Tab-separated table of C-alpha atoms in Angstrom:
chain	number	residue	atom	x	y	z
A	1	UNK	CA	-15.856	-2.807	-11.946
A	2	UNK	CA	-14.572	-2.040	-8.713
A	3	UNK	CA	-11.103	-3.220	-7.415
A	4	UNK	CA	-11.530	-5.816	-4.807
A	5	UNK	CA	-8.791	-7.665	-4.248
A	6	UNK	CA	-8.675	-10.554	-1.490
A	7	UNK	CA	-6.173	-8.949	1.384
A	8	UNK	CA	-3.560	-11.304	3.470
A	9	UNK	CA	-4.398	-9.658	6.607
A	10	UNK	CA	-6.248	-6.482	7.549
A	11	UNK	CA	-5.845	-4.900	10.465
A	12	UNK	CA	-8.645	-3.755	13.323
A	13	UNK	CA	-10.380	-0.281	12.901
A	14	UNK	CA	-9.794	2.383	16.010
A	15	UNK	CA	-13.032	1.477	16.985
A	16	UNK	CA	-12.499	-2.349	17.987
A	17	UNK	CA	-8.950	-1.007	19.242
A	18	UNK	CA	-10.891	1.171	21.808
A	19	UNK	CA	-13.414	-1.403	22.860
A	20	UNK	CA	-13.643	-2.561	26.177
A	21	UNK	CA	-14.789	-6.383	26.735
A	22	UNK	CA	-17.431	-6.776	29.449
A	23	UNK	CA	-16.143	-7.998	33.021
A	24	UNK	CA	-16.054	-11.729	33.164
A	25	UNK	CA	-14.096	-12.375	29.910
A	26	UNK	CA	-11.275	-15.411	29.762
A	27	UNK	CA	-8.107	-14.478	31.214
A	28	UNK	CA	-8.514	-10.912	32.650
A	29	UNK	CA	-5.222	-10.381	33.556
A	30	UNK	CA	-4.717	-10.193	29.806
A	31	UNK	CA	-2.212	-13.051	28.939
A	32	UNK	CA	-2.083	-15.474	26.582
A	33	UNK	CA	-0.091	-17.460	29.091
A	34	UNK	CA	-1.785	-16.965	31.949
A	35	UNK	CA	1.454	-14.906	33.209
A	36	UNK	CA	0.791	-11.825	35.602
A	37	UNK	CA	0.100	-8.799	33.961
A	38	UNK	CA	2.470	-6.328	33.131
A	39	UNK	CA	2.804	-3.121	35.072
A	40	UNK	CA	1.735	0.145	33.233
A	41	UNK	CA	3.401	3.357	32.670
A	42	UNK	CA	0.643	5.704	31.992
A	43	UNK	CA	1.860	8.048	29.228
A	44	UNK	CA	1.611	11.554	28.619
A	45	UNK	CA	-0.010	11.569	24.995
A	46	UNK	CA	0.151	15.682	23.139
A	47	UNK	CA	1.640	14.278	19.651
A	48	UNK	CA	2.102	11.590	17.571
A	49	UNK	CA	5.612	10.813	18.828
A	50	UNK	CA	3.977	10.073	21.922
A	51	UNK	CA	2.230	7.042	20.342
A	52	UNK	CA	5.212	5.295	19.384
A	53	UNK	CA	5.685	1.579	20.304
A	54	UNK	CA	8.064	-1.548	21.194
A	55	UNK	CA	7.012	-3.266	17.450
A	56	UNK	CA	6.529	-0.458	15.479
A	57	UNK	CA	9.642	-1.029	13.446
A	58	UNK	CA	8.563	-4.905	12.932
A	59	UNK	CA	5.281	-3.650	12.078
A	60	UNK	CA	4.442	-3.872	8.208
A	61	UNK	CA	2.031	-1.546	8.325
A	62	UNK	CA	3.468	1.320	10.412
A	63	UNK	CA	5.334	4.186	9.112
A	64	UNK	CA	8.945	2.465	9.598
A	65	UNK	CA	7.898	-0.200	6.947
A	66	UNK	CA	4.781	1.194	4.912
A	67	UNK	CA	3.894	0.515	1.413
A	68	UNK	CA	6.904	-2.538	1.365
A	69	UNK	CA	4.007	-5.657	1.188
A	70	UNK	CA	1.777	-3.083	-0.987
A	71	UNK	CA	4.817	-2.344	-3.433
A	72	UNK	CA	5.874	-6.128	-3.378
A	73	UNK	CA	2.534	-6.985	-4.362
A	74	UNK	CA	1.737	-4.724	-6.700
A	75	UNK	CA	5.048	-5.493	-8.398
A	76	UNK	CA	4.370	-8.996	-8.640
A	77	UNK	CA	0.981	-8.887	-10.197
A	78	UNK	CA	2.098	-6.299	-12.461
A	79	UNK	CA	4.628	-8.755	-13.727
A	80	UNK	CA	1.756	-11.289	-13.803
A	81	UNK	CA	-0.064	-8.889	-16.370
A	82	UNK	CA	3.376	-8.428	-18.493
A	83	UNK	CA	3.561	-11.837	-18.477
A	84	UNK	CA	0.343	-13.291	-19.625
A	85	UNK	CA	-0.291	-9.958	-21.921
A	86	UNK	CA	-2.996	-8.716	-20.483
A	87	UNK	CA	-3.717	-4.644	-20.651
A	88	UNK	CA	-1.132	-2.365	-18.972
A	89	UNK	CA	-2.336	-0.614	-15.867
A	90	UNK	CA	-0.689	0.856	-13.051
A	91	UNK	CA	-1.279	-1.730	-9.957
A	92	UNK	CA	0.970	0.586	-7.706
A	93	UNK	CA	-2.416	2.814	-6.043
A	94	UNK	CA	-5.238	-0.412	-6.513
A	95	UNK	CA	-3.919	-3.084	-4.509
A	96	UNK	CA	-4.020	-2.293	-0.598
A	97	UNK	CA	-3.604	-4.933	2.173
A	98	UNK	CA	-5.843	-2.941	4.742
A	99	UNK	CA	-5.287	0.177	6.435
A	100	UNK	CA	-2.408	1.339	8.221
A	101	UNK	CA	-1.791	1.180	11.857
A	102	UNK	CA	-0.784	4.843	11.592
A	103	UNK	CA	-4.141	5.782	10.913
A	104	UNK	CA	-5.171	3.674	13.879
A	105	UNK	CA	-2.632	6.013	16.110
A	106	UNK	CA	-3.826	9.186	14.638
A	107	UNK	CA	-7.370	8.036	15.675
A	108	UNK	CA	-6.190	7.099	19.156
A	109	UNK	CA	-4.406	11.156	18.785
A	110	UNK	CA	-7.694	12.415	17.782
A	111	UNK	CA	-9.250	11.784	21.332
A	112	UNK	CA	-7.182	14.179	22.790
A	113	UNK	CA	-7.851	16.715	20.772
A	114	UNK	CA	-11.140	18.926	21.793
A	115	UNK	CA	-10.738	21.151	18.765
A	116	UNK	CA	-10.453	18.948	16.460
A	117	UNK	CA	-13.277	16.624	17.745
A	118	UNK	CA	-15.560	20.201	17.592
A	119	UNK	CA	-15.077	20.312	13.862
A	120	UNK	CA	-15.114	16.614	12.216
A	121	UNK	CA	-16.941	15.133	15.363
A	122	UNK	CA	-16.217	11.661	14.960
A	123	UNK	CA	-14.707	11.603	11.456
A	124	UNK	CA	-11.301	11.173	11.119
A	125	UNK	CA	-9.319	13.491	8.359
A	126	UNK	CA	-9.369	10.521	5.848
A	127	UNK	CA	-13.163	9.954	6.035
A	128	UNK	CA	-13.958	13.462	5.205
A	129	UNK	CA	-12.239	13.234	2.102
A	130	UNK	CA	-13.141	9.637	1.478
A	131	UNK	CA	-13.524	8.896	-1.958
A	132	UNK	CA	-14.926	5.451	-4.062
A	133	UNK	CA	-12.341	2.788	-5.558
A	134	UNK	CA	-12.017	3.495	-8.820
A	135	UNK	CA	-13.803	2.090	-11.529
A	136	UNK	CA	-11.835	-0.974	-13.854
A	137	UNK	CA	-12.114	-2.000	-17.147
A	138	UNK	CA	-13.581	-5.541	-17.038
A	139	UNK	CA	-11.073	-7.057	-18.853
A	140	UNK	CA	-8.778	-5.432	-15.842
A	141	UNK	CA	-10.761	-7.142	-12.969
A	142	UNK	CA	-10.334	-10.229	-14.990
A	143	UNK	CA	-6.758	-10.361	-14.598
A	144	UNK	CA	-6.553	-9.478	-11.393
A	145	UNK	CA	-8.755	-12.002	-9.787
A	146	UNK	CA	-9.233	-14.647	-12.628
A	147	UNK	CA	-12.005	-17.300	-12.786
A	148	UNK	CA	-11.781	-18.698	-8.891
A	149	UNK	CA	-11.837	-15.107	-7.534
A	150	UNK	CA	-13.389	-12.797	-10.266
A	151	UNK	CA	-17.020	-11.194	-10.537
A	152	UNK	CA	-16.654	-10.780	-14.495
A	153	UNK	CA	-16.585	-13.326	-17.401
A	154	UNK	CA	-13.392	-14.298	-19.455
A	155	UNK	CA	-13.042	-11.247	-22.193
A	156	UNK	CA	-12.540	-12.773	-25.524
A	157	UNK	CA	-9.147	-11.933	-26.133
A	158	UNK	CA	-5.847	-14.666	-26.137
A	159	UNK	CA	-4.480	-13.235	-23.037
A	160	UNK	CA	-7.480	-14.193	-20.858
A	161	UNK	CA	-6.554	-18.071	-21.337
A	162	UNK	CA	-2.745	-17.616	-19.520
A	163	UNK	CA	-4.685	-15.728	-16.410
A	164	UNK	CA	-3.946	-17.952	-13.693
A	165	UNK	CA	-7.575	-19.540	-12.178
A	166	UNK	CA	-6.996	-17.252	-9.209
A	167	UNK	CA	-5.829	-14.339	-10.969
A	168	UNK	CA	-2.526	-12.017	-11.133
A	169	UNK	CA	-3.616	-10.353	-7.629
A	170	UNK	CA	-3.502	-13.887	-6.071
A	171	UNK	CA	-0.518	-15.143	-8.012
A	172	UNK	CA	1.339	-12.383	-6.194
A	173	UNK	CA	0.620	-13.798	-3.377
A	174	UNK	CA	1.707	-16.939	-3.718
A	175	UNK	CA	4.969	-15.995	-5.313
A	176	UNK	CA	5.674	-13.539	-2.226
A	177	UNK	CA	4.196	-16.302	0.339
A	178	UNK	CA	6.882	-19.149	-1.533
A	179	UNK	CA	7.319	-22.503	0.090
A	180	UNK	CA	8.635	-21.038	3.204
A	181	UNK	CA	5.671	-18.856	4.041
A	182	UNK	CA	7.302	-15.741	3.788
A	183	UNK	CA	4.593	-13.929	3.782
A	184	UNK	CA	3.289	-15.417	7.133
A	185	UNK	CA	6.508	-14.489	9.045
A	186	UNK	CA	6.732	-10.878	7.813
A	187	UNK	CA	3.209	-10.745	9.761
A	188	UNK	CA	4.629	-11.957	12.751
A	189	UNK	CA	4.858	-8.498	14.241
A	190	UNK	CA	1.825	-7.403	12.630
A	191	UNK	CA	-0.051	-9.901	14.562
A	192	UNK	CA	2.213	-9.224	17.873
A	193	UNK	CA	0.939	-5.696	17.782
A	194	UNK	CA	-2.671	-6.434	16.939
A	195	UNK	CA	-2.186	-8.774	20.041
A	196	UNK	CA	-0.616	-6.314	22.041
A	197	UNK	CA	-3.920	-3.844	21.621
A	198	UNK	CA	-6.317	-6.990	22.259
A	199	UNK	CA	-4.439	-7.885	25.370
A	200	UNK	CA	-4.100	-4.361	26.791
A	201	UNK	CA	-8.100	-3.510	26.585
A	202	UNK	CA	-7.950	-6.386	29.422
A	203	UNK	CA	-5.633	-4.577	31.582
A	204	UNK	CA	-7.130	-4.465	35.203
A	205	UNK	CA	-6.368	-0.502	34.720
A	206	UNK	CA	-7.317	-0.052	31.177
A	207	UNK	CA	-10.723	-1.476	32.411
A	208	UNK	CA	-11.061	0.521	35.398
A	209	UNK	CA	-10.345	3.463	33.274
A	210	UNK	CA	-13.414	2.613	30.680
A	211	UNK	CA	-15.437	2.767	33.488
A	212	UNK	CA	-14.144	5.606	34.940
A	213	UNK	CA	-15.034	7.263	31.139
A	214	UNK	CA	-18.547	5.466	30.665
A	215	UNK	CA	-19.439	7.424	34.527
A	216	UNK	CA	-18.275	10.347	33.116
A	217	UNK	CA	-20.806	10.654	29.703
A	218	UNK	CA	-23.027	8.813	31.796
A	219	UNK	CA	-23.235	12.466	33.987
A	220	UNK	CA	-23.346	14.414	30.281
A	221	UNK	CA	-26.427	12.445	29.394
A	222	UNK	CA	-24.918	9.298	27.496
A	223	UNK	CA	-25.426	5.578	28.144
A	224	UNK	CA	-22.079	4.380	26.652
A	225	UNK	CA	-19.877	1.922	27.921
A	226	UNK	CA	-16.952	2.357	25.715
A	227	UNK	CA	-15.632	4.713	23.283
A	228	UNK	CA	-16.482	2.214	20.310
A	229	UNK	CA	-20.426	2.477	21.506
A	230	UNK	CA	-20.201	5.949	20.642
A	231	UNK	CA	-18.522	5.560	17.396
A	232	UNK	CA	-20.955	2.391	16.019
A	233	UNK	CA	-23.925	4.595	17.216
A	234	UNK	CA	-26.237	4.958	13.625
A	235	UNK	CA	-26.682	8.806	14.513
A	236	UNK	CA	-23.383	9.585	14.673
A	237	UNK	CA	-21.522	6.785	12.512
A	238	UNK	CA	-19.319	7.932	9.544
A	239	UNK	CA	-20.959	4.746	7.775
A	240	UNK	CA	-24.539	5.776	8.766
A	241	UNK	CA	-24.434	9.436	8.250
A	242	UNK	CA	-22.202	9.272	5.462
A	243	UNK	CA	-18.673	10.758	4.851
A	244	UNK	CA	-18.041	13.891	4.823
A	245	UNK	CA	-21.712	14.859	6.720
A	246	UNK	CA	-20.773	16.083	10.374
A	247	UNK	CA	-23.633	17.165	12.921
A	248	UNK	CA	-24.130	19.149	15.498
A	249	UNK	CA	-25.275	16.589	17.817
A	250	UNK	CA	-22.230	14.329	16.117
A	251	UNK	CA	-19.564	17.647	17.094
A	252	UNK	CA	-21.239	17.691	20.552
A	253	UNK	CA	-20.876	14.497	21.363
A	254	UNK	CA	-17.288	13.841	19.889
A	255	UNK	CA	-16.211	16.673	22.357
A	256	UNK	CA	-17.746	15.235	24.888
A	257	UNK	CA	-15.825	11.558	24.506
A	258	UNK	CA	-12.297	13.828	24.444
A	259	UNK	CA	-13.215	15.930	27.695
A	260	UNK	CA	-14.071	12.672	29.476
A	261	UNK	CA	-10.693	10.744	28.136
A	262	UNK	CA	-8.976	13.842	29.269
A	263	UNK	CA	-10.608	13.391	32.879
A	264	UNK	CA	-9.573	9.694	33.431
A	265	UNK	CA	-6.826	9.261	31.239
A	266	UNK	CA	-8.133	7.179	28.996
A	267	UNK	CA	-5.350	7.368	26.479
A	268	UNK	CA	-2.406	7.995	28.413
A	269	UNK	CA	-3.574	4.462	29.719
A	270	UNK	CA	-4.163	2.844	27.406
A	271	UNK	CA	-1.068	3.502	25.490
A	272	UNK	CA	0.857	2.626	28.446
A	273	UNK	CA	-0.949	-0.900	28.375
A	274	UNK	CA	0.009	-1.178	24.624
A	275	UNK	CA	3.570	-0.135	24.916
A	276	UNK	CA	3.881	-2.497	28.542
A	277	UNK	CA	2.319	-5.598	26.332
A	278	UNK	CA	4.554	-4.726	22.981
A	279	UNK	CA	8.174	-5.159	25.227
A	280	UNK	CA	6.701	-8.560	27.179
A	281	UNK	CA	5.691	-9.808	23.236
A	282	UNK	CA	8.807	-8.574	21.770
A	283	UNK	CA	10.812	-9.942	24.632
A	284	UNK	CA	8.879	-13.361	23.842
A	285	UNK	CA	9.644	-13.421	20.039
A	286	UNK	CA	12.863	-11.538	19.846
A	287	UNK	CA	14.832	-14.767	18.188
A	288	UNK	CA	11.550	-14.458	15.491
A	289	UNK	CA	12.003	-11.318	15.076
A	290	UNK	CA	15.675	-10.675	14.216
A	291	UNK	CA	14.981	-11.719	10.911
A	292	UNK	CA	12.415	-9.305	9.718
A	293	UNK	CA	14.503	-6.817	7.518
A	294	UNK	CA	15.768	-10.004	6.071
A	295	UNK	CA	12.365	-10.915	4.838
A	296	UNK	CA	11.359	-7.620	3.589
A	297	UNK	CA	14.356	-7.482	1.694
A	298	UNK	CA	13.336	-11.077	0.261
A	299	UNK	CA	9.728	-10.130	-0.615
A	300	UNK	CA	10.777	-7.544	-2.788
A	301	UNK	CA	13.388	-9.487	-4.468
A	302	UNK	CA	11.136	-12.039	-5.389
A	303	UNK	CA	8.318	-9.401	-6.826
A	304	UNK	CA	10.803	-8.056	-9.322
A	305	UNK	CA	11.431	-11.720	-10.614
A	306	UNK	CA	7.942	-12.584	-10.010
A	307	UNK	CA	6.489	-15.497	-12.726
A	308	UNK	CA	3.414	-17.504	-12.955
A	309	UNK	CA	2.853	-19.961	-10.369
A	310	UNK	CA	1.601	-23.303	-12.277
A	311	UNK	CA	-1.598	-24.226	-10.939
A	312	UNK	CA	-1.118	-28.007	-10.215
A	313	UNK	CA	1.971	-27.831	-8.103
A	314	UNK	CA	1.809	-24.552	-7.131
A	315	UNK	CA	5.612	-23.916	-7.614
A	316	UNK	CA	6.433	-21.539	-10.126
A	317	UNK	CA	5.980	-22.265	-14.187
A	318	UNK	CA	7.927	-21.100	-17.056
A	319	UNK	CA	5.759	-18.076	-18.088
């Protein structure tokens, strides 16, 4: 059985990141508020150092903070499975919340990079050497996700009646979350910089600049209007051709996309947008946010001292 575990929050892929809405969406200055819109500082973008950001360090998923919710939870369940007996198993590599905003940056990298776009095309590095979740004992799925959340039967074994209904994997999550929604608050910035990308594909430049790059592979024999067009296409998709499987046409194109974000700008600008959107959020949650280390801290103290939730109150049981 494959590991499938329900996630918090996942974040956007590159591709949504890089989309830009059609003209005549709510708000197009690109505030939540309806407050002008920032001014933008277009940046010069070579390495990743270039693509760092206002919330990166409240960020759980960026580089500052990765694997802290993934450890926390994978602690937690595993002291779910010590605790109700089922079969030891290493949780640490299984249990994922989504994938990391760094991956999202070296994406955003990627289109400024010719030579790399003439040999993986529109795969990035981790697709090429994608490889399936691994494969569970049943009686492993079963503790993970229990009855409520779980794909297999109860095994017959004693254990299998002290799984919590939703299973060790959401246990863990409920222990982390606690009464005071930790788990929602460490988030905070994740969402701030999830909002920060949605609000800067509105900017009155970032748009101006997708157009400015749609013109462009319009004149190389494309009919795209954004960068995620190209990536969604079934030709050239990683998830319609397969991982791994790279084309000519695939190569040709990818080169194409970089040579016409080189042209207008296209990431310069819109990392400028990101980074301009990031300081007003951050600005507008700073009294939220000086707490964040706090919470980390607090999520992985109560993983280590994890126990079963009981299932009635939902406050934690004796087990």
């Amino acid at each position: 059985m494959r590991v499938t575990p329900k996630p918090f929050l996942l974040l956007p892929v590159a591709g949504v990141l890089l989309a830009c809405t059609t003209p005549g969406g709510a708000n197009p200055a690109g505030t939540t508020d309806g407050s002008p819109e920032p001014p933008i500082e277009v940046r010069q973008v070579t390495t990743y150092g270039d693509l760092s950001f206002p919330l990166d360090a409240y960020d759980v998923s960026s580089t500052e903070n990765e694997g802290v919710l993934d450890e926390a939870l994978a602690t937690a369940a595993q002291r779910c499975f010590e605790r109700v007996g089922a079969p030891s198993v290493d949780l640490s590599s299984l249990l994922r919340t989504g994938p990391k905003r760094d991956g999202l940056k070296l994406d955003l990298l990627t289109l400024t990079d010719e030579a790399a776009a003439a040999d993986r095309g529109l795969h990035g590095p981790a697709q090429l050497t994608e490889q399936a979740p691994p494969e569970l004992p049943a009686e492993v799925e079963f503790a993970l996700h229990g009855e409520e959340f779980g794909t297999v039967p109860a095994p017959a074994a004693d254990w299998a009646a002290r799984v919590p209904s939703y299973g060790c994997y959401g246990n863990a999550l409920r222990v982390l979350d606690g009464d005071d929604l930790l788990l929602e608050r460490v988030h905070l910035g994740n969402d701030l910089v999830g909002q920060s990308w949605q609000l800067a594909r509105e900017h009155s430049e970032v748009r101006s600049t997708f157009d400015a790059w749609a013109a462009c592979m319009q004149e190389r024999g494309y009919d795209y209007q954004a960068p995620d067009e190209l990536y969604a296409d079934p030709q050239f998709s990683p998830r319609g051709s397969g991982a791994g499987v790279v084309t000519a046409e695939e190569r040709a194109a990818a080169v194409d996309l970089v040579r016409c974000g080189e042209v207008t700008g296209l990431v310069g600008v819109l990392a400028g947008a990101v980074a301009a959107y990031q300081e007003v959020l951050l600005q507008r949650h700073a009294e939220e946010l000086v707490r964040f280390q706090d919470d980390l801290n607090e999520l992985q103290r109560r993983a280590v001292s994890a126990k079963i939730l009981d299932e009635v109150t939902g406050r934690l049981g004796r087990r």
